[in-house]
Structures are given as structure tokens and as C-alpha cells.
PDB file of C-alpha atoms and ligand atoms in Angstrom:
ATOM      1  CA  MET A  24    -115.519  16.242  25.617  1.00 97.00           C
ATOM      2  CA  LYS A  25    -113.810  18.456  22.981  1.00 98.00           C
ATOM      3  CA  ILE A  26    -110.737  18.741  22.431  1.00 98.00           C
ATOM      4  CA  THR A  27    -109.511  21.602  19.981  1.00 98.00           C
ATOM      5  CA  PHE A  28    -106.002  21.337  18.972  1.00 98.00           C
ATOM      6  CA  LEU A  29    -104.570  24.721  18.730  1.00 98.00           C
ATOM      7  CA  GLY A  30    -101.597  23.613  17.474  1.00 98.00           C
ATOM      8  CA  THR A  31     -99.783  20.955  16.490  1.00 98.00           C
ATOM      9  CA  GLY A  32     -96.184  22.423  16.151  1.00 98.00           C
ATOM     10  CA  THR A  33     -92.463  21.609  17.450  1.00 96.00           C
ATOM     11  CA  SER A  34     -90.843  25.109  19.742  1.00 97.00           C
ATOM     12  CA  GLN A  35     -89.760  27.187  16.082  1.00 97.00           C
ATOM     13  CA  GLY A  36     -93.554  26.282  14.513  1.00 98.00           C
ATOM     14  CA  VAL A  37     -93.529  25.430  11.350  1.00 98.00           C
ATOM     15  CA  PRO A  38     -93.189  26.878   8.837  1.00 98.00           C
ATOM     16  CA  VAL A  39     -90.137  28.611  10.411  1.00 98.00           C
ATOM     17  CA  ILE A  40     -88.970  32.280   9.626  1.00 98.00           C
ATOM     18  CA  ALA A  41     -86.706  32.235   6.710  1.00 98.00           C
ATOM     19  CA  CYS A  42     -86.987  28.450   5.418  1.00 98.00           C
ATOM     20  CA  ASN A  43     -87.290  27.535   1.921  1.00 98.00           C
ATOM     21  CA  CYS A  44     -88.003  23.631   2.461  1.00 97.00           C
ATOM     22  CA  ALA A  45     -90.587  21.513   0.668  1.00 97.00           C
ATOM     23  CA  ILE A  46     -92.871  21.647   4.007  1.00 97.00           C
ATOM     24  CA  CYS A  47     -92.357  25.577   5.173  1.00 98.00           C
ATOM     25  CA  THR A  48     -93.908  25.582   1.378  1.00 98.00           C
ATOM     26  CA  SER A  49     -95.459  23.330   1.198  1.00 98.00           C
ATOM     27  CA  PRO A  50     -99.835  24.989  -0.127  1.00 98.00           C
ATOM     28  CA  ASP A  51    -101.473  22.675   2.313  1.00 98.00           C
ATOM     29  CA  ALA A  52    -103.043  24.671   5.300  1.00 98.00           C
ATOM     30  CA  ARG A  53    -102.182  21.523   7.929  1.00 98.00           C
ATOM     31  CA  ASP A  54     -99.020  21.889   7.082  1.00 98.00           C
ATOM     32  CA  LYS A  55     -98.886  25.226   8.993  1.00 98.00           C
ATOM     33  CA  ARG A  56     -98.430  24.340  12.149  1.00 98.00           C
ATOM     34  CA  LEU A  57     -98.446  27.138  15.375  1.00 98.00           C
ATOM     35  CA  ARG A  58     -96.165  25.625  19.011  1.00 98.00           C
ATOM     36  CA  SER A  59     -98.007  22.535  20.795  1.00 98.00           C
ATOM     37  CA  SER A  60    -101.606  23.347  22.282  1.00 98.00           C
ATOM     38  CA  ILE A  61    -104.509  21.835  22.565  1.00 98.00           C
ATOM     39  CA  MET A  62    -108.639  23.300  24.428  1.00 98.00           C
ATOM     40  CA  ILE A  63    -110.363  20.698  26.578  1.00 98.00           C
ATOM     41  CA  GLU A  64    -114.168  21.499  27.498  1.00 98.00           C
ATOM     42  CA  ALA A  65    -115.356  18.667  29.513  1.00 98.00           C
ATOM     43  CA  GLU A  66    -117.931  19.492  31.992  1.00 97.00           C
ATOM     44  CA  GLY A  67    -118.707  22.800  31.608  1.00 97.00           C
ATOM     45  CA  LYS A  68    -115.708  24.237  31.505  1.00 98.00           C
ATOM     46  CA  VAL A  69    -112.672  25.661  28.847  1.00 98.00           C
ATOM     47  CA  ILE A  70    -108.782  24.902  29.559  1.00 98.00           C
ATOM     48  CA  VAL A  71    -105.759  24.906  27.499  1.00 98.00           C
ATOM     49  CA  ILE A  72    -102.793  22.246  28.057  1.00 98.00           C
ATOM     50  CA  ASP A  73     -99.562  25.432  27.317  1.00 98.00           C
ATOM     51  CA  SER A  74     -99.789  28.831  26.016  1.00 98.00           C
ATOM     52  CA  GLY A  75     -96.856  28.766  23.502  1.00 98.00           C
ATOM     53  CA  PRO A  76     -95.505  31.492  22.300  1.00 98.00           C
ATOM     54  CA  ASP A  77     -98.839  32.088  19.779  1.00 98.00           C
ATOM     55  CA  PHE A  78    -101.487  31.721  22.373  1.00 98.00           C
ATOM     56  CA  ARG A  79    -103.365  35.117  21.333  1.00 98.00           C
ATOM     57  CA  TYR A  80    -103.878  33.791  18.261  1.00 98.00           C
ATOM     58  CA  GLN A  81    -104.666  30.576  18.427  1.00 98.00           C
ATOM     59  CA  MET A  82    -107.501  31.870  20.703  1.00 98.00           C
ATOM     60  CA  LEU A  83    -108.365  34.262  17.745  1.00 98.00           C
ATOM     61  CA  ARG A  84    -108.639  31.524  15.646  1.00 98.00           C
ATOM     62  CA  ALA A  85    -110.755  29.442  17.621  1.00 98.00           C
ATOM     63  CA  GLN A  86    -112.690  32.234  18.544  1.00 98.00           C
ATOM     64  CA  VAL A  87    -112.381  31.371  21.908  1.00 98.00           C
ATOM     65  CA  LYS A  88    -114.448  33.303  23.791  1.00 98.00           C
ATOM     66  CA  HIS A  89    -114.429  32.119  27.832  1.00 98.00           C
ATOM     67  CA  LEU A  90    -111.270  30.284  29.649  1.00 98.00           C
ATOM     68  CA  ASP A  91    -111.494  28.890  32.901  1.00 98.00           C
ATOM     69  CA  ALA A  92    -107.716  27.369  32.830  1.00 98.00           C
ATOM     70  CA  ILE A  93    -104.364  27.064  31.520  1.00 98.00           C
ATOM     71  CA  VAL A  94    -102.278  23.856  33.068  1.00 98.00           C
ATOM     72  CA  PHE A  95     -98.770  23.499  32.254  1.00 98.00           C
ATOM     73  CA  THR A  96     -96.760  20.687  30.865  1.00 98.00           C
ATOM     74  CA  HIS A  97     -93.450  22.368  31.167  1.00 98.00           C
ATOM     75  CA  GLU A  98     -91.948  25.382  31.380  1.00 98.00           C
ATOM     76  CA  HIS A  99     -90.244  25.673  27.649  1.00 97.00           C
ATOM     77  CA  LYS A 100     -90.687  29.264  26.327  1.00 97.00           C
ATOM     78  CA  ASP A 101     -92.395  26.899  23.286  1.00 97.00           C
ATOM     79  CA  HIS A 102     -95.230  26.353  26.266  1.00 98.00           C
ATOM     80  CA  ILE A 103     -95.976  29.462  28.445  1.00 98.00           C
ATOM     81  CA  ALA A 104     -94.558  32.154  26.788  1.00 98.00           C
ATOM     82  CA  GLY A 105     -97.968  33.370  25.587  1.00 98.00           C
ATOM     83  CA  MET A 106     -99.468  33.669  29.558  1.00 98.00           C
ATOM     84  CA  ASP A 107     -99.409  37.420  29.841  1.00 98.00           C
ATOM     85  CA  ASP A 108    -103.099  37.471  26.978  1.00 98.00           C
ATOM     86  CA  ILE A 109    -104.434  36.329  29.793  1.00 98.00           C
ATOM     87  CA  ARG A 110    -105.236  39.530  29.716  1.00 97.00           C
ATOM     88  CA  ALA A 111    -107.879  39.582  27.227  1.00 97.00           C
ATOM     89  CA  PHE A 112    -109.756  36.868  29.805  1.00 98.00           C
ATOM     90  CA  ASN A 113    -108.824  38.531  33.110  1.00 98.00           C
ATOM     91  CA  TYR A 114    -111.129  42.090  32.066  1.00 97.00           C
ATOM     92  CA  ARG A 115    -114.177  39.788  30.534  1.00 97.00           C
ATOM     93  CA  GLN A 116    -114.629  37.818  32.664  1.00 98.00           C
ATOM     94  CA  GLU A 117    -113.763  40.136  35.454  1.00 97.00           C
ATOM     95  CA  ALA A 118    -111.822  36.777  37.094  1.00 97.00           C
ATOM     96  CA  ALA A 119    -108.545  35.285  37.696  1.00 97.00           C
ATOM     97  CA  ILE A 120    -107.257  32.310  35.573  1.00 98.00           C
ATOM     98  CA  ASP A 121    -107.012  29.119  37.304  1.00 98.00           C
ATOM     99  CA  VAL A 122    -103.395  27.929  35.976  1.00 98.00           C
ATOM    100  CA  TYR A 123    -101.760  24.658  37.233  1.00 98.00           C
ATOM    101  CA  ALA A 124     -98.193  23.885  37.066  1.00 98.00           C
ATOM    102  CA  THR A 125     -95.625  21.848  39.262  1.00 98.00           C
ATOM    103  CA  THR A 126     -93.413  24.292  42.248  1.00 98.00           C
ATOM    104  CA  ARG A 127     -90.818  24.268  39.751  1.00 98.00           C
ATOM    105  CA  VAL A 128     -92.592  24.877  36.534  1.00 98.00           C
ATOM    106  CA  GLN A 129     -93.904  28.281  39.058  1.00 98.00           C
ATOM    107  CA  GLU A 130     -90.353  28.674  39.945  1.00 98.00           C
ATOM    108  CA  SER A 131     -90.147  29.771  35.264  1.00 98.00           C
ATOM    109  CA  LEU A 132     -93.128  31.406  35.625  1.00 98.00           C
ATOM    110  CA  LYS A 133     -92.151  34.045  38.235  1.00 97.00           C
ATOM    111  CA  ARG A 134     -88.274  35.073  36.424  1.00 97.00           C
ATOM    112  CA  GLU A 135     -90.530  34.820  33.087  1.00 97.00           C
ATOM    113  CA  PHE A 136     -93.640  36.878  34.321  1.00 97.00           C
ATOM    114  CA  SER A 137     -91.727  38.449  37.301  1.00 96.00           C
ATOM    115  CA  TYR A 138     -94.451  41.262  36.808  1.00 95.00           C
ATOM    116  CA  VAL A 139     -97.575  39.153  37.217  1.00 96.00           C
ATOM    117  CA  PHE A 140     -95.991  37.870  40.634  1.00 95.00           C
ATOM    118  CA  ALA A 141     -94.315  42.273  41.631  1.00 92.00           C
ATOM    119  CA  GLU A 142     -96.201  42.867  45.317  1.00 88.00           C
ATOM    120  CA  MET A 143     -96.785  46.116  43.877  1.00 85.00           C
ATOM    121  CA  LYS A 144     -99.148  44.822  41.004  1.00 83.00           C
ATOM    122  CA  TYR A 145     -98.544  47.043  37.937  1.00 86.00           C
ATOM    123  CA  PRO A 146    -102.316  47.536  37.270  1.00 85.00           C
ATOM    124  CA  GLY A 147    -103.982  45.732  33.513  1.00 90.00           C
ATOM    125  CA  ILE A 148    -101.217  42.724  34.277  1.00 95.00           C
ATOM    126  CA  PRO A 149    -102.295  39.195  33.890  1.00 97.00           C
ATOM    127  CA  GLU A 150    -104.565  37.689  37.227  1.00 97.00           C
ATOM    128  CA  ILE A 151    -103.789  34.327  37.989  1.00 97.00           C
ATOM    129  CA  ASN A 152    -105.058  31.941  40.830  1.00 97.00           C
ATOM    130  CA  LEU A 153    -101.404  29.429  41.175  1.00 97.00           C
ATOM    131  CA  HIS A 154    -102.316  26.072  41.836  1.00 98.00           C
ATOM    132  CA  THR A 155     -99.710  23.165  42.993  1.00 98.00           C
ATOM    133  CA  ILE A 156     -99.533  20.535  41.047  1.00 98.00           C
ATOM    134  CA  ASP A 157     -97.198  17.401  41.422  1.00 98.00           C
ATOM    135  CA  LEU A 158     -98.173  13.088  39.663  1.00 98.00           C
ATOM    136  CA  ALA A 159    -101.348  13.234  41.723  1.00 98.00           C
ATOM    137  CA  PRO A 160    -104.630  13.395  40.045  1.00 98.00           C
ATOM    138  CA  PHE A 161    -105.879  16.595  40.426  1.00 98.00           C
ATOM    139  CA  PHE A 162    -110.261  18.019  39.372  1.00 98.00           C
ATOM    140  CA  ILE A 163    -110.257  21.350  37.611  1.00 98.00           C
ATOM    141  CA  GLY A 164    -114.528  21.659  38.622  1.00 97.00           C
ATOM    142  CA  HIS A 165    -115.335  17.808  37.573  1.00 98.00           C
ATOM    143  CA  VAL A 166    -112.812  17.379  34.746  1.00 98.00           C
ATOM    144  CA  LYS A 167    -110.402  14.492  36.572  1.00 98.00           C
ATOM    145  CA  PHE A 168    -106.465  14.962  34.997  1.00 98.00           C
ATOM    146  CA  ILE A 169    -103.784  12.382  36.010  1.00 98.00           C
ATOM    147  CA  PRO A 170    -100.707  13.814  35.036  1.00 98.00           C
ATOM    148  CA  ILE A 171     -98.666  11.778  33.613  1.00 98.00           C
ATOM    149  CA  GLU A 172     -94.339  11.677  33.525  1.00 98.00           C
ATOM    150  CA  VAL A 173     -92.503  11.102  30.757  1.00 97.00           C
ATOM    151  CA  MET A 174     -88.597  12.367  30.232  1.00 94.00           C
ATOM    152  CA  HIS A 175     -87.917  15.635  28.009  1.00 91.00           C
ATOM    153  CA  TYR A 176     -83.887  14.637  28.419  1.00 88.00           C
ATOM    154  CA  LYS A 177     -83.530  14.742  31.347  1.00 92.00           C
ATOM    155  CA  LEU A 178     -86.749  17.061  32.406  1.00 94.00           C
ATOM    156  CA  PRO A 179     -89.854  15.385  34.013  1.00 97.00           C
ATOM    157  CA  VAL A 180     -92.470  17.085  31.856  1.00 98.00           C
ATOM    158  CA  LEU A 181     -96.194  16.494  32.182  1.00 98.00           C
ATOM    159  CA  GLY A 182     -98.301  14.626  30.334  1.00 98.00           C
ATOM    160  CA  PHE A 183    -102.860  14.182  30.924  1.00 98.00           C
ATOM    161  CA  ARG A 184    -104.667  11.142  30.999  1.00 98.00           C
ATOM    162  CA  ILE A 185    -108.886  13.123  31.246  1.00 98.00           C
ATOM    163  CA  GLY A 186    -110.330   9.983  31.144  1.00 97.00           C
ATOM    164  CA  ASP A 187    -109.523   7.874  27.891  1.00 97.00           C
ATOM    165  CA  PHE A 188    -108.107  10.689  26.380  1.00 98.00           C
ATOM    166  CA  THR A 189    -104.394  10.669  26.938  1.00 98.00           C
ATOM    167  CA  TYR A 190    -102.206  14.376  26.126  1.00 98.00           C
ATOM    168  CA  ILE A 191     -98.241  13.766  25.826  1.00 98.00           C
ATOM    169  CA  THR A 192     -96.156  16.286  24.248  1.00 96.00           C
ATOM    170  CA  ASP A 193     -92.378  16.075  25.087  1.00 96.00           C
ATOM    171  CA  ALA A 194     -91.069  13.262  25.198  1.00 95.00           C
ATOM    172  CA  LYS A 195     -88.403  11.046  24.923  1.00 94.00           C
ATOM    173  CA  THR A 196     -88.369   8.778  27.411  1.00 93.00           C
ATOM    174  CA  ILE A 197     -91.248   7.405  29.518  1.00 96.00           C
ATOM    175  CA  SER A 198     -90.512   4.744  32.247  1.00 97.00           C
ATOM    176  CA  GLU A 199     -92.280   1.557  32.179  1.00 97.00           C
ATOM    177  CA  LYS A 200     -95.120   2.564  35.104  1.00 97.00           C
ATOM    178  CA  GLU A 201     -96.001   5.358  34.124  1.00 97.00           C
ATOM    179  CA  ARG A 202     -96.959   3.906  30.616  1.00 97.00           C
ATOM    180  CA  GLN A 203     -99.073   1.704  33.141  1.00 97.00           C
ATOM    181  CA  LYS A 204    -101.642   5.039  33.385  1.00 97.00           C
ATOM    182  CA  ILE A 205    -101.505   5.515  30.048  1.00 97.00           C
ATOM    183  CA  LYS A 206    -102.592   2.029  28.957  1.00 95.00           C
ATOM    184  CA  GLY A 207    -106.188   1.990  28.035  1.00 96.00           C
ATOM    185  CA  THR A 208    -106.527   4.899  26.704  1.00 97.00           C
ATOM    186  CA  LYS A 209    -108.977   5.888  23.297  1.00 98.00           C
ATOM    187  CA  ILE A 210    -107.196   8.944  22.629  1.00 98.00           C
ATOM    188  CA  LEU A 211    -103.844   9.369  22.465  1.00 98.00           C
ATOM    189  CA  VAL A 212    -101.641  12.161  21.442  1.00 98.00           C
ATOM    190  CA  ILE A 213     -97.684  12.008  21.614  1.00 98.00           C
ATOM    191  CA  ASN A 214     -94.774  13.970  19.955  1.00 97.00           C
ATOM    192  CA  ALA A 215     -93.082  13.447  16.580  1.00 96.00           C
ATOM    193  CA  LEU A 216     -90.826  15.276  15.872  1.00 91.00           C
ATOM    194  CA  GLN A 217     -88.312  14.448  12.305  1.00 91.00           C
ATOM    195  CA  ILE A 218     -87.422  11.602  11.155  1.00 90.00           C
ATOM    196  CA  GLU A 219     -83.352  11.838  12.437  1.00 90.00           C
ATOM    197  CA  LYS A 220     -82.821  10.991  15.722  1.00 90.00           C
ATOM    198  CA  HIS A 221     -83.030  13.977  18.351  1.00 90.00           C
ATOM    199  CA  ILE A 222     -81.747  14.150  22.365  1.00 90.00           C
ATOM    200  CA  SER A 223     -85.224  15.274  23.274  1.00 91.00           C
ATOM    201  CA  HIS A 224     -87.474  14.295  21.637  1.00 94.00           C
ATOM    202  CA  PHE A 225     -89.416  10.983  20.167  1.00 93.00           C
ATOM    203  CA  THR A 226     -88.467  10.707  16.180  1.00 95.00           C
ATOM    204  CA  PHE A 227     -91.285   9.362  14.299  1.00 96.00           C
ATOM    205  CA  LEU A 228     -90.474   5.453  14.532  1.00 96.00           C
ATOM    206  CA  GLU A 229     -90.521   6.308  18.495  1.00 97.00           C
ATOM    207  CA  ALA A 230     -93.503   8.047  18.287  1.00 97.00           C
ATOM    208  CA  ILE A 231     -94.743   5.066  16.131  1.00 97.00           C
ATOM    209  CA  ALA A 232     -92.941   2.313  18.418  1.00 97.00           C
ATOM    210  CA  PHE A 233     -95.196   3.945  21.459  1.00 97.00           C
ATOM    211  CA  ALA A 234     -98.497   4.201  19.905  1.00 97.00           C
ATOM    212  CA  LYS A 235     -98.210   0.170  18.828  1.00 97.00           C
ATOM    213  CA  GLU A 236     -97.066  -0.796  22.868  1.00 97.00           C
ATOM    214  CA  ILE A 237     -99.795   1.757  24.063  1.00 97.00           C
ATOM    215  CA  GLY A 238    -102.625   0.376  21.334  1.00 97.00           C
ATOM    216  CA  ALA A 239    -104.586   3.054  20.901  1.00 98.00           C
ATOM    217  CA  GLU A 240    -108.250   3.330  19.471  1.00 98.00           C
ATOM    218  CA  LYS A 241    -106.898   5.938  17.627  1.00 98.00           C
ATOM    219  CA  THR A 242    -103.343   7.867  18.276  1.00 98.00           C
ATOM    220  CA  TYR A 243    -102.508  11.950  16.784  1.00 98.00           C
ATOM    221  CA  PHE A 244     -99.269  12.496  16.326  1.00 98.00           C
ATOM    222  CA  THR A 245     -98.247  16.464  17.717  1.00 98.00           C
ATOM    223  CA  HIS A 246     -95.778  19.359  18.157  1.00 97.00           C
ATOM    224  CA  ILE A 247     -94.366  17.939  14.797  1.00 97.00           C
ATOM    225  CA  SER A 248     -91.133  20.090  13.363  1.00 97.00           C
ATOM    226  CA  HIS A 249     -90.534  20.566   9.302  1.00 97.00           C
ATOM    227  CA  ARG A 250     -88.436  17.752   9.601  1.00 95.00           C
ATOM    228  CA  LEU A 251     -91.020  14.993   9.699  1.00 95.00           C
ATOM    229  CA  GLY A 252     -92.328  15.409   5.871  1.00 94.00           C
ATOM    230  CA  ARG A 253     -95.475  16.977   4.553  1.00 97.00           C
ATOM    231  CA  HIS A 254     -98.827  16.277   6.127  1.00 97.00           C
ATOM    232  CA  GLU A 255    -100.067  14.543   3.209  1.00 97.00           C
ATOM    233  CA  ALA A 256     -97.618  12.120   2.156  1.00 96.00           C
ATOM    234  CA  THR A 257     -96.769  11.286   5.797  1.00 97.00           C
ATOM    235  CA  LEU A 258    -100.554   9.903   6.137  1.00 96.00           C
ATOM    236  CA  GLY A 259     -99.730   7.286   3.432  1.00 94.00           C
ATOM    237  CA  VAL A 260     -96.272   6.048   5.998  1.00 95.00           C
ATOM    238  CA  LEU A 261     -98.935   5.694   9.064  1.00 96.00           C
ATOM    239  CA  PRO A 262    -100.184   2.410   9.879  1.00 94.00           C
ATOM    240  CA  GLU A 263    -103.306   2.098  10.741  1.00 92.00           C
ATOM    241  CA  ASN A 264    -104.969   4.117  13.348  1.00 97.00           C
ATOM    242  CA  ILE A 265    -101.912   6.696  14.403  1.00 98.00           C
ATOM    243  CA  THR A 266    -102.786  10.035  12.248  1.00 98.00           C
ATOM    244  CA  LEU A 267    -101.352  13.141  12.060  1.00 98.00           C
ATOM    245  CA  ALA A 268    -103.275  15.524  14.261  1.00 98.00           C
ATOM    246  CA  TYR A 269    -103.453  19.338  12.509  1.00 98.00           C
ATOM    247  CA  ASP A 270    -103.846  22.960  13.679  1.00 98.00           C
ATOM    248  CA  GLY A 271    -107.845  23.240  13.853  1.00 98.00           C
ATOM    249  CA  LEU A 272    -108.386  19.252  14.300  1.00 98.00           C
ATOM    250  CA  VAL A 273    -111.354  19.264  16.848  1.00 98.00           C
ATOM    251  CA  LEU A 274    -112.553  15.692  18.445  1.00 98.00           C
ATOM    252  CA  GLU A 275    -115.266  14.591  20.420  1.00 97.00           C
ATOM    253  CA  VAL A 276    -114.033  12.134  22.827  1.00 94.00           C
TER     254      VAL A 276
HETATM  255 ZN1   ZN B   4     -88.749  24.838   6.797  1.00 67.58          ZN
HETATM  256 ZN1   ZN B   5     -92.027  21.640  23.877  1.00 67.58          ZN
END
């Protein structure tokens, strides 16, 4: 299975518009973070988790020529805003794209992209096949997804375990029951927003504590804000087996 980090930034991305801080002005390419998303290539399927506002550019940058499915973690704009741009794949593949989302997320998609669900469809709009997911494991082709419910302040958000790989983007609290689903994973991706406290995201120290508890062979932090520090400097203070993801990072799992 091949994992590509399409974006590793928080909702505003890094750099933040009009910000002159040391991170936003860093010359290091790893300090440029589009909104969080990964691409999974496994069992002949190309699957993206979330399609945020940078989806179009992420597809161009990673030279993605084929897409089978999008799986949504939750309905916040930084995770769904780019869904309109699946049209390119609709034309190219002459097929609808499979979209996996909970009923609650589907309600948001229907509001945000009402034209996609209209009875009289305007020509050229995105074509999707909606699949309803909940906390039960599901398959995309032969790829098994185990949903993990995490709390993003009061909003339940889905993370996913796929074999030995677990991806969680927007957690503040995770119940013991859900933690059990993650244990034994070899690669863990978890959100680490910033140093200071935050109401809906793990801070840097909370993410480190969580990573240590899970004890994966390697943990990658994502959904990073410009308040975390420069990539290179932050690597220097991280414990062994924990590192920062960056846009364009590819893992073979
Ligand atoms: Zn900044
Ligand atoms: Zn987010």
C-alpha cells in the first residue's frame, strides 16, 4: 500500500494569507502545507481521504490520473470544499466517483453542493455514487477500512485504520474503546495543531502523549498550523519514532 500526503496543514493552510511569521515565511518547502488529505493506492484502487479546498492543486501536484473514491472524515470546509473538482475524473473516466460518508456528513454535502443532488441536473456537474458509512468496517474493492470515532470538540469525526496504517486528522479526545482499534498499528498519523491549548485539536504535547500510548513503529503528525514551529526545528525536539509529515511525503506501508 502506498500513502501520499497530499496536504498536512490545518484549515487555513501554511503559509496563512498575509502572515509574516517565521513559519509562514520559511524557505523550507516542508513548511508549505496544503489542507490535510492523503491518497491511498492499494489493491488497484486510488482512494483519497477528504477533498479540501486544495484538492484540485493536490491532484495536479501529485500527477493523479485516476481516482476511484473519496472517503470523508467529517464535513468541515477544509475537508470537503474541493469535491466539485472531481469533475475532471468524471470526464476522463466516464464514470461517477464513489463517495463514502456518514449520513450526517452527507447532509452537509447536500447543502454545500446542492446542485450535485438536484433533480434536474445541470450538464457538467460532479457525478458521485454516495455510500453510507458508520462505525462498521467497510470495503472499497478489497481495501478494508475500519472507522475510528474521535471527538473534534463536540463533533464526532472518523479516522480510519487500513491494515497496519491508521489516519486521524481532527481529534481532541478519543475514547478507550476507539483507542483499542488503533493499538497494534504500525504507522499512525495523528493531528498535532500547535503548541498552545486548542478546544478541538490535539496540541503538540497531547499528540506526543497519544503517540507514545499507541506505540506505533512510526507516528507522523499532520493537520499542522503555523503555530507549531518550523519543520526542521520541530523535528529536533520530537521523541524517536515520532516525526512530522509534510506535503509530498510518500510511505510504503
Ligand atoms: Zn504565520
Ligand atoms: Zn480539519
